[in-house]
Amino acid sequence: MTLEIVILAAGQGTRMQSSLPKVLHAVGGKPLLEHVIQTAQELNPSAVHVVIGYGGQQVQDALPQYDIHWVVQAQQLGTGHAVMQALPAIADDSVVLVLYGDVPLTRLSTLRQLVARAQEGPALLTATLRNPHGYGRILRDQTGALTGVVEEKDASAEQRQLQEINTGLLAAPARDLKAYLPRVDNQNQQGEYYLPDILRLAVANGKTVASCTAESELEILGVNDRVQLNQVEREYQRRQAEMLMRQGVGIADAARLDIRGSLTCGKDVFIDINAVFEGEVILGNGVSVGANCVLSDVNVADGSVIHAMSHVQGAVIGKDCSVGPYARLRPGTVLADGARIGNFVETKKANIGADSKVNHLSYIGDCDMGADVNIGAGTITCNYDGINKHKTEIGKGVFVGSNSTLVAPLRIEEQGFVAAGSTVTSTVGKDELAVSRARQRNIKGWNRPDKRGSRD
Ligand code: UD1
Ligand code: MG
């Protein structure tokens, strides 16, 4: 039987107190709904239907890269009504898995089990909670067979004592949904069409309803407010850290690591506390990332070290490089093997040659630099004239003395030498020394000022 997945995502999420539709709030840098869509895809369904309502267009626009059948539920009349909207597009001989767009941490193994149990009739994912408040409770007969779900608001005092709850996730043959959903009414406290009501109807029709239990409470945690969003975020990050550690990555504190995208690591990588990884980050063998670093879309080759407090964005870092502490590498920075970028150095669109050093307090932007260059402290490439950006080319083996101002467009050829404190505006030829600073005068016998008014 083929599998079709329906993801419910039409609710507003009032308790988020946000203008953003709830399912677009991010966990690990990705919308909640995207997590659910990706989980759904892992199950190889023949179709994924997402039921949208509140902010529907915004939700669709946020996830253009997925092959989704979007279903609009104009009015949110309940979970049963929501699934009904998707039914016309669902093949009769499929099994349907219903997921929630705001429940992103469910494990694949759990969902596979649920689908496996739903080949002949509905199957429900339940959990037993110490505090079942707010959830629909599972009703069973004396033999333990599941007979239905009662919502908290409709439950008797006795039923509210039940601790087995409906996680909301269920699977059922499409034929069962098509048979029972149209018969579900809204005669209840909330005036809604309840999806779990199909279970009662199925049982009345002589069917057995299967159930599976979620491994942990976190697996079924739904996001209704920002406290739960944070719980989900921390659990998601904990899982990422655990997965990396199992792959051999050293992590100083799993609770102080944030991956908002994908992080791929080689062997013997070490990550110190409070590192944040965004977008796609790749760390080669033996790479070390210091405390409080932010790396966004960065590729770091084997043996390089990113020292503490560095912000690295859109950069490619070669082998055995050293960056920071306190470095800022902006997009378009490429470090060849063995390059060194030190503290309080900013780079942008800069190719730094092999074994070249920019160790202190410099700005290197729109620059092509050869190998074995030394850039002294306080060097600035003046790349911007107020209108256009210009390039600085620095040949191999060049030495730039401290506090030099390199006014682009500019070329300093191989082995050129710039004396400290120079403002360089024209080409420095191969092996030449450029000095452009006021000559030093020493004045003998001058009078040092004494303290004014000292005799008053
Ligand atoms: C539902 C279940 C309850 C279960 C709980 C688990 C029903 C009637 N109740 O309750 O048994 O314990 O989930 O969290 O199913 N949605 C739509 N369209 C609608 C209504 C809801 O798309 O018309 C979506 C929401 O966006 C949300 C999900 O369905 O993602 C669940 O809706 P929600 O209102 O949170 O259901 P609960 O009342 O929590
Ligand atoms: Mg809910």
PDB file of C-alpha atoms and ligand atoms in Angstrom, residues 7-12 15 22-23 51-52 73 75-82 99-103 134-137 149-151 165-168 190 192-196 220 222 224, ligand 1:
ATOM      1  CA  ILE A   7       0.336  17.628   7.869  1.00  0.00           C
ATOM      2  CA  LEU A   8      -2.032  19.877   9.793  1.00  0.00           C
ATOM      3  CA  ALA A   9      -0.788  23.437   9.877  1.00  0.00           C
ATOM      4  CA  ALA A  10      -3.807  25.701   9.638  1.00  0.00           C
ATOM      5  CA  GLY A  11      -3.963  26.934  13.222  1.00  0.00           C
ATOM      6  CA  GLN A  12      -2.890  30.458  14.119  1.00  0.00           C
ATOM      7  CA  ARG A  15      -0.383  31.791  22.361  1.00  0.00           C
ATOM      8  CA  LYS A  22       3.130  29.368  14.339  1.00  0.00           C
ATOM      9  CA  VAL A  23       4.546  26.714  12.008  1.00  0.00           C
ATOM     10  CA  VAL A  51      -3.318  21.829   5.335  1.00  0.00           C
ATOM     11  CA  ILE A  52      -2.867  25.574   5.709  1.00  0.00           C
ATOM     12  CA  GLN A  73      -8.724  25.116   5.061  1.00  0.00           C
ATOM     13  CA  GLN A  75     -11.936  28.188   8.443  1.00  0.00           C
ATOM     14  CA  GLN A  76     -10.398  26.171  11.232  1.00  0.00           C
ATOM     15  CA  LEU A  77     -13.332  23.991  12.175  1.00  0.00           C
ATOM     16  CA  GLY A  78     -11.322  21.251  13.838  1.00  0.00           C
ATOM     17  CA  THR A  79      -8.741  18.548  13.138  1.00  0.00           C
ATOM     18  CA  GLY A  80     -11.325  16.259  11.511  1.00  0.00           C
ATOM     19  CA  HIS A  81     -12.450  19.038   9.196  1.00  0.00           C
ATOM     20  CA  ALA A  82      -8.807  19.788   8.367  1.00  0.00           C
ATOM     21  CA  LEU A  99       1.176  14.708  11.446  1.00  0.00           C
ATOM     22  CA  TYR A 100       1.010  18.115  13.099  1.00  0.00           C
ATOM     23  CA  GLY A 101       3.065  20.997  11.724  1.00  0.00           C
ATOM     24  CA  ASP A 102       3.862  22.059  15.269  1.00  0.00           C
ATOM     25  CA  VAL A 103       5.172  18.690  16.520  1.00  0.00           C
ATOM     26  CA  GLY A 134      -4.980  19.772  28.066  1.00  0.00           C
ATOM     27  CA  TYR A 135      -4.720  16.593  26.034  1.00  0.00           C
ATOM     28  CA  GLY A 136      -7.438  14.290  24.769  1.00  0.00           C
ATOM     29  CA  ARG A 137      -7.581  11.167  26.968  1.00  0.00           C
ATOM     30  CA  VAL A 149     -10.629   9.670  22.648  1.00  0.00           C
ATOM     31  CA  VAL A 150     -12.354  12.225  24.837  1.00  0.00           C
ATOM     32  CA  GLU A 151     -11.142  15.818  24.711  1.00  0.00           C
ATOM     33  CA  ILE A 165      -3.234  10.800  26.113  1.00  0.00           C
ATOM     34  CA  ASN A 166      -3.740  11.291  22.409  1.00  0.00           C
ATOM     35  CA  THR A 167      -0.571  12.718  20.859  1.00  0.00           C
ATOM     36  CA  GLY A 168      -2.728  13.723  17.907  1.00  0.00           C
ATOM     37  CA  GLN A 190     -15.702  23.295  21.274  1.00  0.00           C
ATOM     38  CA  GLU A 192     -15.351  21.393  16.320  1.00  0.00           C
ATOM     39  CA  TYR A 193     -15.075  18.390  14.043  1.00  0.00           C
ATOM     40  CA  TYR A 194     -12.692  16.149  15.965  1.00  0.00           C
ATOM     41  CA  LEU A 195     -10.412  13.819  14.003  1.00  0.00           C
ATOM     42  CA  PRO A 196     -10.196  11.247  16.832  1.00  0.00           C
ATOM     43  CA  ILE A 220       5.398  14.292  20.941  1.00  0.00           C
ATOM     44  CA  GLY A 222       3.892  20.256  20.404  1.00  0.00           C
ATOM     45  CA  ASN A 224       1.783  26.183  21.506  1.00  0.00           C
TER      46      ASN A 224
HETATM   47  C1  UD1 B   1      -5.607  17.800  19.517  1.00  0.00           C
HETATM   48  C2  UD1 B   1      -6.431  16.543  19.748  1.00  0.00           C
HETATM   49  C3  UD1 B   1      -6.175  16.042  21.160  1.00  0.00           C
HETATM   50  C4  UD1 B   1      -4.698  15.804  21.361  1.00  0.00           C
HETATM   51  C5  UD1 B   1      -3.897  17.050  21.029  1.00  0.00           C
HETATM   52  C6  UD1 B   1      -2.435  16.757  21.041  1.00  0.00           C
HETATM   53  C7  UD1 B   1      -8.413  16.800  18.441  1.00  0.00           C
HETATM   54  C8  UD1 B   1      -9.848  17.136  18.448  1.00  0.00           C
HETATM   55  N1  UD1 B   1      -7.794  16.865  19.598  1.00  0.00           N
HETATM   56  O1  UD1 B   1      -6.083  18.790  20.373  1.00  0.00           O
HETATM   57  O2  UD1 B   1      -6.887  14.856  21.383  1.00  0.00           O
HETATM   58  O3  UD1 B   1      -4.455  15.413  22.697  1.00  0.00           O
HETATM   59  O4  UD1 B   1      -4.236  17.524  19.713  1.00  0.00           O
HETATM   60  O5  UD1 B   1      -1.742  17.963  20.891  1.00  0.00           O
HETATM   61  O6  UD1 B   1      -7.875  16.447  17.415  1.00  0.00           O
HETATM   62  N2  UD1 B   1      -5.492  22.281  13.052  1.00  0.00           N
HETATM   63  C9  UD1 B   1      -5.839  22.585  11.754  1.00  0.00           C
HETATM   64  N3  UD1 B   1      -7.131  22.920  11.466  1.00  0.00           N
HETATM   65  C10 UD1 B   1      -8.097  22.961  12.428  1.00  0.00           C
HETATM   66  C11 UD1 B   1      -7.727  22.639  13.753  1.00  0.00           C
HETATM   67  C12 UD1 B   1      -6.437  22.298  14.023  1.00  0.00           C
HETATM   68  O7  UD1 B   1      -5.006  22.555  10.853  1.00  0.00           O
HETATM   69  O8  UD1 B   1      -9.230  23.267  12.082  1.00  0.00           O
HETATM   70  C13 UD1 B   1      -4.102  21.913  13.344  1.00  0.00           C
HETATM   71  C14 UD1 B   1      -3.422  22.901  14.277  1.00  0.00           C
HETATM   72  O9  UD1 B   1      -2.745  23.888  13.564  1.00  0.00           O
HETATM   73  C15 UD1 B   1      -2.460  21.996  15.039  1.00  0.00           C
HETATM   74  C16 UD1 B   1      -3.152  20.646  15.058  1.00  0.00           C
HETATM   75  O10 UD1 B   1      -4.101  20.683  14.023  1.00  0.00           O
HETATM   76  O11 UD1 B   1      -1.243  21.826  14.353  1.00  0.00           O
HETATM   77  C17 UD1 B   1      -3.828  20.366  16.375  1.00  0.00           C
HETATM   78  O12 UD1 B   1      -4.777  21.353  16.651  1.00  0.00           O
HETATM   79  P1  UD1 B   1      -5.013  21.916  18.093  1.00  0.00           P
HETATM   80  O13 UD1 B   1      -6.060  22.923  18.039  1.00  0.00           O
HETATM   81  O14 UD1 B   1      -3.727  22.239  18.722  1.00  0.00           O
HETATM   82  O15 UD1 B   1      -5.635  20.614  18.779  1.00  0.00           O
HETATM   83  P2  UD1 B   1      -5.752  20.363  20.322  1.00  0.00           P
HETATM   84  O16 UD1 B   1      -6.944  21.069  20.803  1.00  0.00           O
HETATM   85  O17 UD1 B   1      -4.471  20.621  20.965  1.00  0.00           O
END
